PDB file of C-alpha atoms in Angstrom:
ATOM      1  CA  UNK I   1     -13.074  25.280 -67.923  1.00 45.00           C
ATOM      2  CA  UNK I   2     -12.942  27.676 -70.974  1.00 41.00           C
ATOM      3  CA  UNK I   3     -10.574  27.203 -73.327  1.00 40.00           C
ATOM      4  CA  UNK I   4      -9.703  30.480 -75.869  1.00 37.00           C
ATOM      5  CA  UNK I   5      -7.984  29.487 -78.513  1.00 33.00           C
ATOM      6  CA  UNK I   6      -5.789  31.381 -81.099  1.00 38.00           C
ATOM      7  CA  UNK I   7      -3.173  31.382 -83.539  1.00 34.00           C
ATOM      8  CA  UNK I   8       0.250  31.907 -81.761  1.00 40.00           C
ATOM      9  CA  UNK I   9       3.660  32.890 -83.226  1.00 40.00           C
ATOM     10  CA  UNK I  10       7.011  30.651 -81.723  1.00 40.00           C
ATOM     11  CA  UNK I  11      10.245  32.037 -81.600  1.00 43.00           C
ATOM     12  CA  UNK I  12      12.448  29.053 -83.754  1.00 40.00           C
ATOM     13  CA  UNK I  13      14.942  26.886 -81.733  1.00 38.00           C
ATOM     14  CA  UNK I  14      18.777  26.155 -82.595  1.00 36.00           C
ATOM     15  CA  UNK I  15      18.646  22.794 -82.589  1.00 41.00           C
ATOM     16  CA  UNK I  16      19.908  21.432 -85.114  1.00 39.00           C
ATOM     17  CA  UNK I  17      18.010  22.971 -87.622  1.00 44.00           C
ATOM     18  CA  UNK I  18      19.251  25.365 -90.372  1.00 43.00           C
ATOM     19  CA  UNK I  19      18.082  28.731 -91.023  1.00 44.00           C
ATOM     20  CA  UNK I  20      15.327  27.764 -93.538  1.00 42.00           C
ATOM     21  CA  UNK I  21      13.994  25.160 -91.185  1.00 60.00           C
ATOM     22  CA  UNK I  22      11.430  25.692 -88.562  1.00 66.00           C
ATOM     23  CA  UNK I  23      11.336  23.336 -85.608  1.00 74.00           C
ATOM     24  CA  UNK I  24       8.627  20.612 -85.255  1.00 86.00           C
ATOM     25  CA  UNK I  25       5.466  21.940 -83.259  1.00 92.00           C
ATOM     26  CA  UNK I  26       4.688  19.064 -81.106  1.00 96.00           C
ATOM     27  CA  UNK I  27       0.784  19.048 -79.492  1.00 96.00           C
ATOM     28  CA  UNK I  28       1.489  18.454 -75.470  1.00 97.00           C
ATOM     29  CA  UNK I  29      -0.999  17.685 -72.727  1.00 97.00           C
ATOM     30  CA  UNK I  30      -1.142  19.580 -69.546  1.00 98.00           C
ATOM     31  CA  UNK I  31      -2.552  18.186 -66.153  1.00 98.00           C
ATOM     32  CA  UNK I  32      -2.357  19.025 -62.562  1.00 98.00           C
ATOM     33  CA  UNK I  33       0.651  17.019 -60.629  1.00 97.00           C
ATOM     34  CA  UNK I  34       0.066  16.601 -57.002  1.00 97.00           C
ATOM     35  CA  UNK I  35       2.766  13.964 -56.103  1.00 95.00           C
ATOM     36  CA  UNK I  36       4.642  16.665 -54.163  1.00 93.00           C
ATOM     37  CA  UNK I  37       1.515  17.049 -51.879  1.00 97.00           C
ATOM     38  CA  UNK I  38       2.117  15.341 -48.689  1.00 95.00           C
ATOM     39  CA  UNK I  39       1.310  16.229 -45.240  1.00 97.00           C
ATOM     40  CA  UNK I  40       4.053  18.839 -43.648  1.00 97.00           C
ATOM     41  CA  UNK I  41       5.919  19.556 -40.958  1.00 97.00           C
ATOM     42  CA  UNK I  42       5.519  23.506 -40.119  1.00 97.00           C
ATOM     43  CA  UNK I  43       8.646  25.589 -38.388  1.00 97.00           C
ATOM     44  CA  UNK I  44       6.267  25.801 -35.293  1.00 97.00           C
ATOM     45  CA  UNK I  45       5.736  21.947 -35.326  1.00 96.00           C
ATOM     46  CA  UNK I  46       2.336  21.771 -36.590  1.00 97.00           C
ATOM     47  CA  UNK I  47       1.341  18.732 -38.794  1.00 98.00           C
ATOM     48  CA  UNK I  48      -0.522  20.012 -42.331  1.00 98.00           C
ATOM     49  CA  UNK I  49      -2.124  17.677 -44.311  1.00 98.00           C
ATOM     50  CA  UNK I  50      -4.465  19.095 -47.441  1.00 98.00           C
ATOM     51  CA  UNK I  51      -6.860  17.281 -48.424  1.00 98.00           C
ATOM     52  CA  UNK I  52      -7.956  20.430 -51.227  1.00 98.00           C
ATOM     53  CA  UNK I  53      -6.127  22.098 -53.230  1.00 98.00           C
ATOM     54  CA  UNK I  54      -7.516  24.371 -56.517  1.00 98.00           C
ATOM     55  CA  UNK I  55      -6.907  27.287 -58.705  1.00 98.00           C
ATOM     56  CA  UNK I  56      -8.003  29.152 -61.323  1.00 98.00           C
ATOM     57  CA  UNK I  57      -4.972  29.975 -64.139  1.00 98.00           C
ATOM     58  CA  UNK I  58      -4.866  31.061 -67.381  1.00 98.00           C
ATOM     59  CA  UNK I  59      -2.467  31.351 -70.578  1.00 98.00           C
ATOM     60  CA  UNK I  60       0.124  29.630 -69.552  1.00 98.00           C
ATOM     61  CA  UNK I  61       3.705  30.511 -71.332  1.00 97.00           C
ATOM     62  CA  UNK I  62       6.133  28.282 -71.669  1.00 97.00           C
ATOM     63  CA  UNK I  63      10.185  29.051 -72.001  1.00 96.00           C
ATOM     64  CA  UNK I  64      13.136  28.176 -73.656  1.00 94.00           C
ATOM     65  CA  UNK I  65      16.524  30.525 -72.846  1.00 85.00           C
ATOM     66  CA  UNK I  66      17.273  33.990 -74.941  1.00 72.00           C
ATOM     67  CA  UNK I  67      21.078  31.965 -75.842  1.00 67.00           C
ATOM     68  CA  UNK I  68      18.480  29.169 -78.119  1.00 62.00           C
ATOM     69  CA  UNK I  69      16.983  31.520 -80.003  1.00 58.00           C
ATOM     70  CA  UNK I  70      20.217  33.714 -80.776  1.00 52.00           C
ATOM     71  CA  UNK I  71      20.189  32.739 -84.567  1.00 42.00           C
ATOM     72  CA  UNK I  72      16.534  32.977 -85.093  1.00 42.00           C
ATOM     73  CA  UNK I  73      14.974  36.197 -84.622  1.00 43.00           C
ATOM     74  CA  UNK I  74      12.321  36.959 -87.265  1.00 35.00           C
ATOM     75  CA  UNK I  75      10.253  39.683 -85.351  1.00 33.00           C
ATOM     76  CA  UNK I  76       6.817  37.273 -86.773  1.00 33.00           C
ATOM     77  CA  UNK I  77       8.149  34.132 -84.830  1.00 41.00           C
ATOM     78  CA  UNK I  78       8.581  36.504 -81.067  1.00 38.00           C
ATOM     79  CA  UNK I  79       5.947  36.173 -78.463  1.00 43.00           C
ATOM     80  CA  UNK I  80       6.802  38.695 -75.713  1.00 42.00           C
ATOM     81  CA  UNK I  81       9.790  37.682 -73.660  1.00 40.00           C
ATOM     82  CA  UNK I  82       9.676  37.054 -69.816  1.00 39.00           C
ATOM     83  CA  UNK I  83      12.932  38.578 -68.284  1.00 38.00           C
ATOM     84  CA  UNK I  84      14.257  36.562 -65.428  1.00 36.00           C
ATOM     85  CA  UNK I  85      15.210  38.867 -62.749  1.00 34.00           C
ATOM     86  CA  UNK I  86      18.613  38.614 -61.252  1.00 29.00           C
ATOM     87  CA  UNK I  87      19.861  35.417 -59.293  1.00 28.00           C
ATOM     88  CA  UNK I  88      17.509  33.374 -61.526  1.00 34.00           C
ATOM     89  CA  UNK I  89      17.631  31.325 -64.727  1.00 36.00           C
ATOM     90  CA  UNK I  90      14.174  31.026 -65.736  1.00 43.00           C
ATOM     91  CA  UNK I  91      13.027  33.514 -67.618  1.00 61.00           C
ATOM     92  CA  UNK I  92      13.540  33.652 -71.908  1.00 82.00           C
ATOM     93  CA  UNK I  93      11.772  33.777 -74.821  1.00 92.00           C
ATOM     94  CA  UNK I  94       8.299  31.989 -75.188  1.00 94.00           C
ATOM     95  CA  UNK I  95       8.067  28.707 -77.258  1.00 95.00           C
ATOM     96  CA  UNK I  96       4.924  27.072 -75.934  1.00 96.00           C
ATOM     97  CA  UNK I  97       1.818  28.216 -75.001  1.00 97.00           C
ATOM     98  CA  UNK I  98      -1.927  27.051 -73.426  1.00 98.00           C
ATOM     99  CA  UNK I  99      -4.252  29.546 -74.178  1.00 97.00           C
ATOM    100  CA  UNK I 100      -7.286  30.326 -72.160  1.00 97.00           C
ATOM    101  CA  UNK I 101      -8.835  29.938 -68.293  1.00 97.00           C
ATOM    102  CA  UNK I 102      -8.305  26.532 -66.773  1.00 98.00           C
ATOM    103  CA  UNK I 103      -9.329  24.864 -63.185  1.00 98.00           C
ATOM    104  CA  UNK I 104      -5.820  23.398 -61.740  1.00 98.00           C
ATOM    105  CA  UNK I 105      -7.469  20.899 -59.412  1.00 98.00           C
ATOM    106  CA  UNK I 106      -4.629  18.844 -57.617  1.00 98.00           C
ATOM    107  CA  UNK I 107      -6.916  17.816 -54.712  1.00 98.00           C
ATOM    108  CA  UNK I 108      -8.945  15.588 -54.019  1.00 97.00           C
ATOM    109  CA  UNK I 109      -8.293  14.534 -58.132  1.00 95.00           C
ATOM    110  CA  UNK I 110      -5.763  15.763 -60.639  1.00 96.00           C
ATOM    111  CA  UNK I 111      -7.141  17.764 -63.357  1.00 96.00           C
ATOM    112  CA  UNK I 112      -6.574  17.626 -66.915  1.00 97.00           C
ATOM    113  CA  UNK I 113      -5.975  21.198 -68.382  1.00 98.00           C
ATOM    114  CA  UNK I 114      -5.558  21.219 -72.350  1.00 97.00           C
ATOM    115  CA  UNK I 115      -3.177  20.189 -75.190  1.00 97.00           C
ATOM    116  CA  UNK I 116      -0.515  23.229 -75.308  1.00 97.00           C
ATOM    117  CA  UNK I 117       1.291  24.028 -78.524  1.00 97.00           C
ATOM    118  CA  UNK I 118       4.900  24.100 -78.088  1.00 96.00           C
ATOM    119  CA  UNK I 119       7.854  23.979 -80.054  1.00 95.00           C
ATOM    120  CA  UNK I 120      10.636  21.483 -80.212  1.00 93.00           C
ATOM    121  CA  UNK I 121      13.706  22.363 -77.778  1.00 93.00           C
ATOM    122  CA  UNK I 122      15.188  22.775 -73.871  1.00 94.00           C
ATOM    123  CA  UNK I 123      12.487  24.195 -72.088  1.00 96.00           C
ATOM    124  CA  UNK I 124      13.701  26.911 -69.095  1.00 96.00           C
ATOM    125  CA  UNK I 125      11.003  28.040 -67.395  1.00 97.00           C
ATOM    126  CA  UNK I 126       7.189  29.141 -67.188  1.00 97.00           C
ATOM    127  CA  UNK I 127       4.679  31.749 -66.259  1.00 97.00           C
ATOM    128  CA  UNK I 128       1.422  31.895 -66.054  1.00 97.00           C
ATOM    129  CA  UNK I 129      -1.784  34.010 -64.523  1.00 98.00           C
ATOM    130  CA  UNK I 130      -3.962  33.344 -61.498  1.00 98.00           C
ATOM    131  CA  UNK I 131      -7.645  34.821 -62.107  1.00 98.00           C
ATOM    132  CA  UNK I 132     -11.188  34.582 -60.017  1.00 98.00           C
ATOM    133  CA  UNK I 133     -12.959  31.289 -60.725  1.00 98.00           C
ATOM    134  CA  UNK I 134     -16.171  32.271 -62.315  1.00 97.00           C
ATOM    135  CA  UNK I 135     -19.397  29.877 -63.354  1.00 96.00           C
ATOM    136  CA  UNK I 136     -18.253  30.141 -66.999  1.00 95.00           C
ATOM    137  CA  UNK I 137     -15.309  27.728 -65.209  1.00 96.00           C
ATOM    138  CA  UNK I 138     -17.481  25.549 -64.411  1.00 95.00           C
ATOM    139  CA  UNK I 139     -17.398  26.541 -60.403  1.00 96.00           C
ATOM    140  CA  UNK I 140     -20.840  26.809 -59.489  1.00 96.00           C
ATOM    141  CA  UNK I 141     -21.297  29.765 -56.948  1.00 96.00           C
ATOM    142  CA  UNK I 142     -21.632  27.644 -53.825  1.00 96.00           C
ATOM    143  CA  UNK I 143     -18.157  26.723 -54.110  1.00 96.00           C
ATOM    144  CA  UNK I 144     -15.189  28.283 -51.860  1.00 96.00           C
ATOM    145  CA  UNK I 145     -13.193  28.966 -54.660  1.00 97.00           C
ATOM    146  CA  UNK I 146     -15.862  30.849 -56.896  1.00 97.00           C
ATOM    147  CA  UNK I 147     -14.814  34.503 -57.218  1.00 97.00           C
ATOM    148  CA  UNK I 148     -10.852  33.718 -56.039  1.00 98.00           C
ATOM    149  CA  UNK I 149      -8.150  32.518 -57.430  1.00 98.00           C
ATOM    150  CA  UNK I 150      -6.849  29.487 -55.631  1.00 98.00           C
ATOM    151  CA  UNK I 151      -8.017  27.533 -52.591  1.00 98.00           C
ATOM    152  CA  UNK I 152      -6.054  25.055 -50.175  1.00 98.00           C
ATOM    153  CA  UNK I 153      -8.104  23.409 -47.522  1.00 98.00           C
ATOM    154  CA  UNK I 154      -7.289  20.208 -44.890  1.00 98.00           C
ATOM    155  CA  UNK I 155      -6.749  19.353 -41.605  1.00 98.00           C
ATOM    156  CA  UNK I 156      -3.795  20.684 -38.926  1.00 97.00           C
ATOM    157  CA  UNK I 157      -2.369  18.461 -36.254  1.00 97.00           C
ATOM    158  CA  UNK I 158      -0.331  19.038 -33.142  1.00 94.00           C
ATOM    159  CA  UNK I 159      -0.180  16.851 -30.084  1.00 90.00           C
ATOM    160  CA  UNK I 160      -3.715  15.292 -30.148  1.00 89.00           C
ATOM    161  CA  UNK I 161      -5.137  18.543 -31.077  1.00 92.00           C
ATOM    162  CA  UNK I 162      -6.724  18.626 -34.495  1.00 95.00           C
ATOM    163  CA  UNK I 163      -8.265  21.193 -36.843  1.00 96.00           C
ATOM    164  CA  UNK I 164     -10.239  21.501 -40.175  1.00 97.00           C
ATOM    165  CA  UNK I 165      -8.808  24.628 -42.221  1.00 98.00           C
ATOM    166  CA  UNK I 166      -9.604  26.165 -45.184  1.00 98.00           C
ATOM    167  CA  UNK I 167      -7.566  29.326 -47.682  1.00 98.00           C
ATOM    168  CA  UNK I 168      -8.932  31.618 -50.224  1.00 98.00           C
ATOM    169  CA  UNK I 169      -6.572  33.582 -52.320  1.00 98.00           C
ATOM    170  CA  UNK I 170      -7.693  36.555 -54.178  1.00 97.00           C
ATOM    171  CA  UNK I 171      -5.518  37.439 -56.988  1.00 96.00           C
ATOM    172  CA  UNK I 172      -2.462  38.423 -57.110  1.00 95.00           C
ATOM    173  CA  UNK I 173      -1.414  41.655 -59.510  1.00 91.00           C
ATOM    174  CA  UNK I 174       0.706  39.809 -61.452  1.00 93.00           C
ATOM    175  CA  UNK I 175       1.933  37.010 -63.315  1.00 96.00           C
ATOM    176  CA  UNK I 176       3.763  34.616 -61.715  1.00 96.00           C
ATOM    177  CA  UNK I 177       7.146  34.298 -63.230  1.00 95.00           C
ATOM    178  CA  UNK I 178      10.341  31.919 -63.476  1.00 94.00           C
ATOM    179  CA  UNK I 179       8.789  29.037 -62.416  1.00 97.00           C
ATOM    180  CA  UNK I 180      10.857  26.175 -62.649  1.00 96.00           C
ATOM    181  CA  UNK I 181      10.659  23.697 -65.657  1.00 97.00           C
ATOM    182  CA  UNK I 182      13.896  21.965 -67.049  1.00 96.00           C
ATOM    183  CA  UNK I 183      12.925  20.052 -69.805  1.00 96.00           C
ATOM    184  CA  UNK I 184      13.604  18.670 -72.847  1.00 95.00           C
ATOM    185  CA  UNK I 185      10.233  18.781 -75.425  1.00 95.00           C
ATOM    186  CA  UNK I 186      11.227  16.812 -78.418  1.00 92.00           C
ATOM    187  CA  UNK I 187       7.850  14.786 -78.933  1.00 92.00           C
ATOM    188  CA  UNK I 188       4.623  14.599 -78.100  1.00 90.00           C
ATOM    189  CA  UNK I 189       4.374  11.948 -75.422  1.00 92.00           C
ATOM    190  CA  UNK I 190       5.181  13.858 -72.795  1.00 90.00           C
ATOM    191  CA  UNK I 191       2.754  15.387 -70.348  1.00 95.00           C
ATOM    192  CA  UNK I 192       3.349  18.973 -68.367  1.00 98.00           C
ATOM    193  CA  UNK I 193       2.733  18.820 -65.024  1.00 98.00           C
ATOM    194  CA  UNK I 194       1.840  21.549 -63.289  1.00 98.00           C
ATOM    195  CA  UNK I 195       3.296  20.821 -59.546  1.00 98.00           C
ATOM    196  CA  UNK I 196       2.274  22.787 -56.787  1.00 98.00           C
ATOM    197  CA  UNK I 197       4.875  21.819 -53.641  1.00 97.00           C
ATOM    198  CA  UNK I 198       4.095  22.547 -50.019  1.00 97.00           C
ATOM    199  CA  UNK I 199       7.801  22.201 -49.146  1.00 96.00           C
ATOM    200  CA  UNK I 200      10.944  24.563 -51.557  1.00 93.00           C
ATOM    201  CA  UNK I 201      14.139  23.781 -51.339  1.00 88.00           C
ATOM    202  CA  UNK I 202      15.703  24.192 -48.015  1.00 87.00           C
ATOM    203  CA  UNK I 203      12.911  22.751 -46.380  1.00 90.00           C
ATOM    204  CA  UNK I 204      10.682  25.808 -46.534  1.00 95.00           C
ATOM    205  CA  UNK I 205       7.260  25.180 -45.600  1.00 97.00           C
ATOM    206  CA  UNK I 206       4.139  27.001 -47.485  1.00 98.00           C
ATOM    207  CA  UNK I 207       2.900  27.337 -44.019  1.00 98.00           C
ATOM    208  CA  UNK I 208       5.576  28.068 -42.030  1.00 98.00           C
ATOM    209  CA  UNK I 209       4.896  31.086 -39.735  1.00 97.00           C
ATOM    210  CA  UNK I 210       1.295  30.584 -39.387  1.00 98.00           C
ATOM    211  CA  UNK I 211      -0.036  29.712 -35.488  1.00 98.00           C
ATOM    212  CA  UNK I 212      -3.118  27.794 -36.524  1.00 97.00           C
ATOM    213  CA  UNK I 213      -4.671  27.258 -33.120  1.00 95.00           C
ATOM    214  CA  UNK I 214      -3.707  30.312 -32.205  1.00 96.00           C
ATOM    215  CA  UNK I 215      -6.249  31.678 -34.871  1.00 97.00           C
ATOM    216  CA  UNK I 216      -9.172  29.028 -34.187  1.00 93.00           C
ATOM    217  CA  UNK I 217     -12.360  30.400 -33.946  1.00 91.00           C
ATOM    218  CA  UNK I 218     -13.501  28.253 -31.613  1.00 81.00           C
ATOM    219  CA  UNK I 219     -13.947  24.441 -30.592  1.00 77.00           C
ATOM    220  CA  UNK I 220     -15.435  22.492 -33.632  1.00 81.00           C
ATOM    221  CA  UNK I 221     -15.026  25.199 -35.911  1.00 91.00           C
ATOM    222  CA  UNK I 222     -13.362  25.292 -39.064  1.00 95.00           C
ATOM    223  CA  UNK I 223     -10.531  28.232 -39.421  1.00 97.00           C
ATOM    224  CA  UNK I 224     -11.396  30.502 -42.436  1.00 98.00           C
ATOM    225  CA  UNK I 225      -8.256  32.162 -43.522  1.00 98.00           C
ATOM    226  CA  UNK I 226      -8.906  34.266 -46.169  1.00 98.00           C
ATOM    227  CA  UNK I 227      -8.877  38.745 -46.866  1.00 97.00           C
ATOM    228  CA  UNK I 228     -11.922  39.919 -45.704  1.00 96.00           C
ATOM    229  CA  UNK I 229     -11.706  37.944 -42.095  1.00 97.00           C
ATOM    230  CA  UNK I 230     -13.035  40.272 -39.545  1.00 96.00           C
ATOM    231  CA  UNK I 231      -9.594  39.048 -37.009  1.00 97.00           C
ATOM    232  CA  UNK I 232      -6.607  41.588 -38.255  1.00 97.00           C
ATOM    233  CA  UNK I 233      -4.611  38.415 -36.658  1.00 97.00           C
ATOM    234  CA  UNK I 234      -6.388  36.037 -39.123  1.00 98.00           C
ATOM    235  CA  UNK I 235      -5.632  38.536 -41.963  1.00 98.00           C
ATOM    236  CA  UNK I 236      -2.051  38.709 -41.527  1.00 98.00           C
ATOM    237  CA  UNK I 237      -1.574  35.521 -41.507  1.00 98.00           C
ATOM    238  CA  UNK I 238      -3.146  35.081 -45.017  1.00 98.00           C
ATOM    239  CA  UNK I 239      -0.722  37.775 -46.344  1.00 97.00           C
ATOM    240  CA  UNK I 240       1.795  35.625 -45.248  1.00 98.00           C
ATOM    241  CA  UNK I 241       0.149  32.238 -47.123  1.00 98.00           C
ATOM    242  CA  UNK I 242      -0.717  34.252 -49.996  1.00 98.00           C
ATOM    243  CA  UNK I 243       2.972  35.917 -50.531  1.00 96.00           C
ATOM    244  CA  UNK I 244       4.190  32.166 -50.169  1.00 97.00           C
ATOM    245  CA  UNK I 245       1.404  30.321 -52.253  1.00 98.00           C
ATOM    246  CA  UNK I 246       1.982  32.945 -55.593  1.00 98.00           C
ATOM    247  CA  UNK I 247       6.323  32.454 -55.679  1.00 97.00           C
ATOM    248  CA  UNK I 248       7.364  30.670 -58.039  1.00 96.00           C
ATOM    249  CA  UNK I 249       9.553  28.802 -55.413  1.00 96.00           C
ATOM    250  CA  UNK I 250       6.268  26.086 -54.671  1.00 97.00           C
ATOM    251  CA  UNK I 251       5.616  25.368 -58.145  1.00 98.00           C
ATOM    252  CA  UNK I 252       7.374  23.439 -60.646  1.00 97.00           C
ATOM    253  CA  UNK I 253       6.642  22.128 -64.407  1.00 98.00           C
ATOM    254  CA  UNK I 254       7.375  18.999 -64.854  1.00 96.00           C
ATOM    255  CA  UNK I 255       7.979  16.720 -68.331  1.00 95.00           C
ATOM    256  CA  UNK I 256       5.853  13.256 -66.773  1.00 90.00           C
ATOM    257  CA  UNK I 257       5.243  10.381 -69.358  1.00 76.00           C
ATOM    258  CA  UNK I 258       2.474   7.868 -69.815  1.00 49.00           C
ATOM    259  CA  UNK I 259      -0.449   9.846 -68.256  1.00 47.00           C
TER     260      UNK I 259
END
């Protein structure tokens, strides 16, 4: 893990304090929170169950709404602002931030990220990059997830068939955006969670779609789902994980206390 620090500037919070007053910067661990990982039931009636689950972010933004900051708009306070686009709610005007490159390690252990600096107020929403794990991250090169930016591996049931899987993610192009976190940061003994969910709301599962013994390589062998698989069939099917695993829609920050 690398950690880059700098100075940020916070946008100022209306609440409760008057224009002369800034609000109390409050020094906030960050950790991986798996206790939405549990095994799933796909919509083609496979059984997933990870048993790894990694990636690779970096400066991580944290939001309060455009409507908080209304009365406080010195242009030295404003980080750039994350828009959310329409339908959604969680996009606004950055108020916290965790600088730097970080391994988010739900599986097989949580990870512990960083302290992040944030201010006082109703949090909104995050964002946050996904980037290549590199040695420098302490990923050595003989791991899966060196050179990509998230992994998910485990095991797939159905009937009493069973089979070991693994995912590699390259990338994506952008930030990912509006991710859910409705929270109120007014000290600092709370700790973010960063929650990766294999199930949105709805009942949506990451891996919903995806034929997994349809794709097996053979008896015994692992499936390898990842960009440059030789199978088009195989490749398809991780454009499919991959559009799923970077929306915001299975990920959530969450405000957890006494860890």
């Amino acid at each position: 893990m690398i950690r880059s620090l700098r100075s940020v500037a916070f946008v100022a919070l209306a609440l409760g304090c008057s224009a002369a007053e800034n609000p109390p910067r409050l020094r906030v661990k960050v950790a991986a929170d798996a206790s939405e990982i549990r095994a799933v039931l796909t919509d083609l009636g496979y059984e997933v169950r990870l048993t790894e689950a990694a990636a690779v972010v970096a400066d991580l933004h944290f939001l309060v709404s455009e409507t908080a900051t209304a009365r406080y708009r010195p242009a030295d306070w404003l980080l750039p602002r994350a828009h959310a686009h329409p339908g959604h709610h969680h996009g606004g005007a950055i108020a916290g931030e965790l600088a730097g490159r970080f391994v988010l390690r739900w599986l097989p252990e949580a990870s512990r990220l960083g302290e992040a600096t944030l201010l006082s107020g109703r949090y909104v929403g995050a964002s946050y990059a996904f980037v290549p794990a590199e040695e420098n991250d302490g990923v050595e090169p003989e791991d899966p997830l060196h050179g990509r930016a998230a992994l998910l591996g485990g095991r797939v049931l159905s009937d009493e068939r069973e089979l070991v899987f693994v995912v590699l993610f390259d990338p994506p192009d952008q930030r990912m955006d509006h991710v859910p976190f409705d929270a109120v940061i007014d000290d600092d003994s709370a700790v973010l969670g960063l929650r990766l969910k294999l199930e949105a709301d709805g009942g949506v599962s990451l891996f919903d779609g995806i034929d997994f013994f349809a794709l097996a390589p053979g008896a015994g062998e692992p499936l390898v789902i990842a960009s440059d698989h030789p199978d088009p069939e195989v490749r398809v099917a991780h454009q499919r994980l991959r559009s799923a695993f970077f929306h915001h829609r299975f990920h959530e920050v969450r405000a957890l206390r006494g860890r």
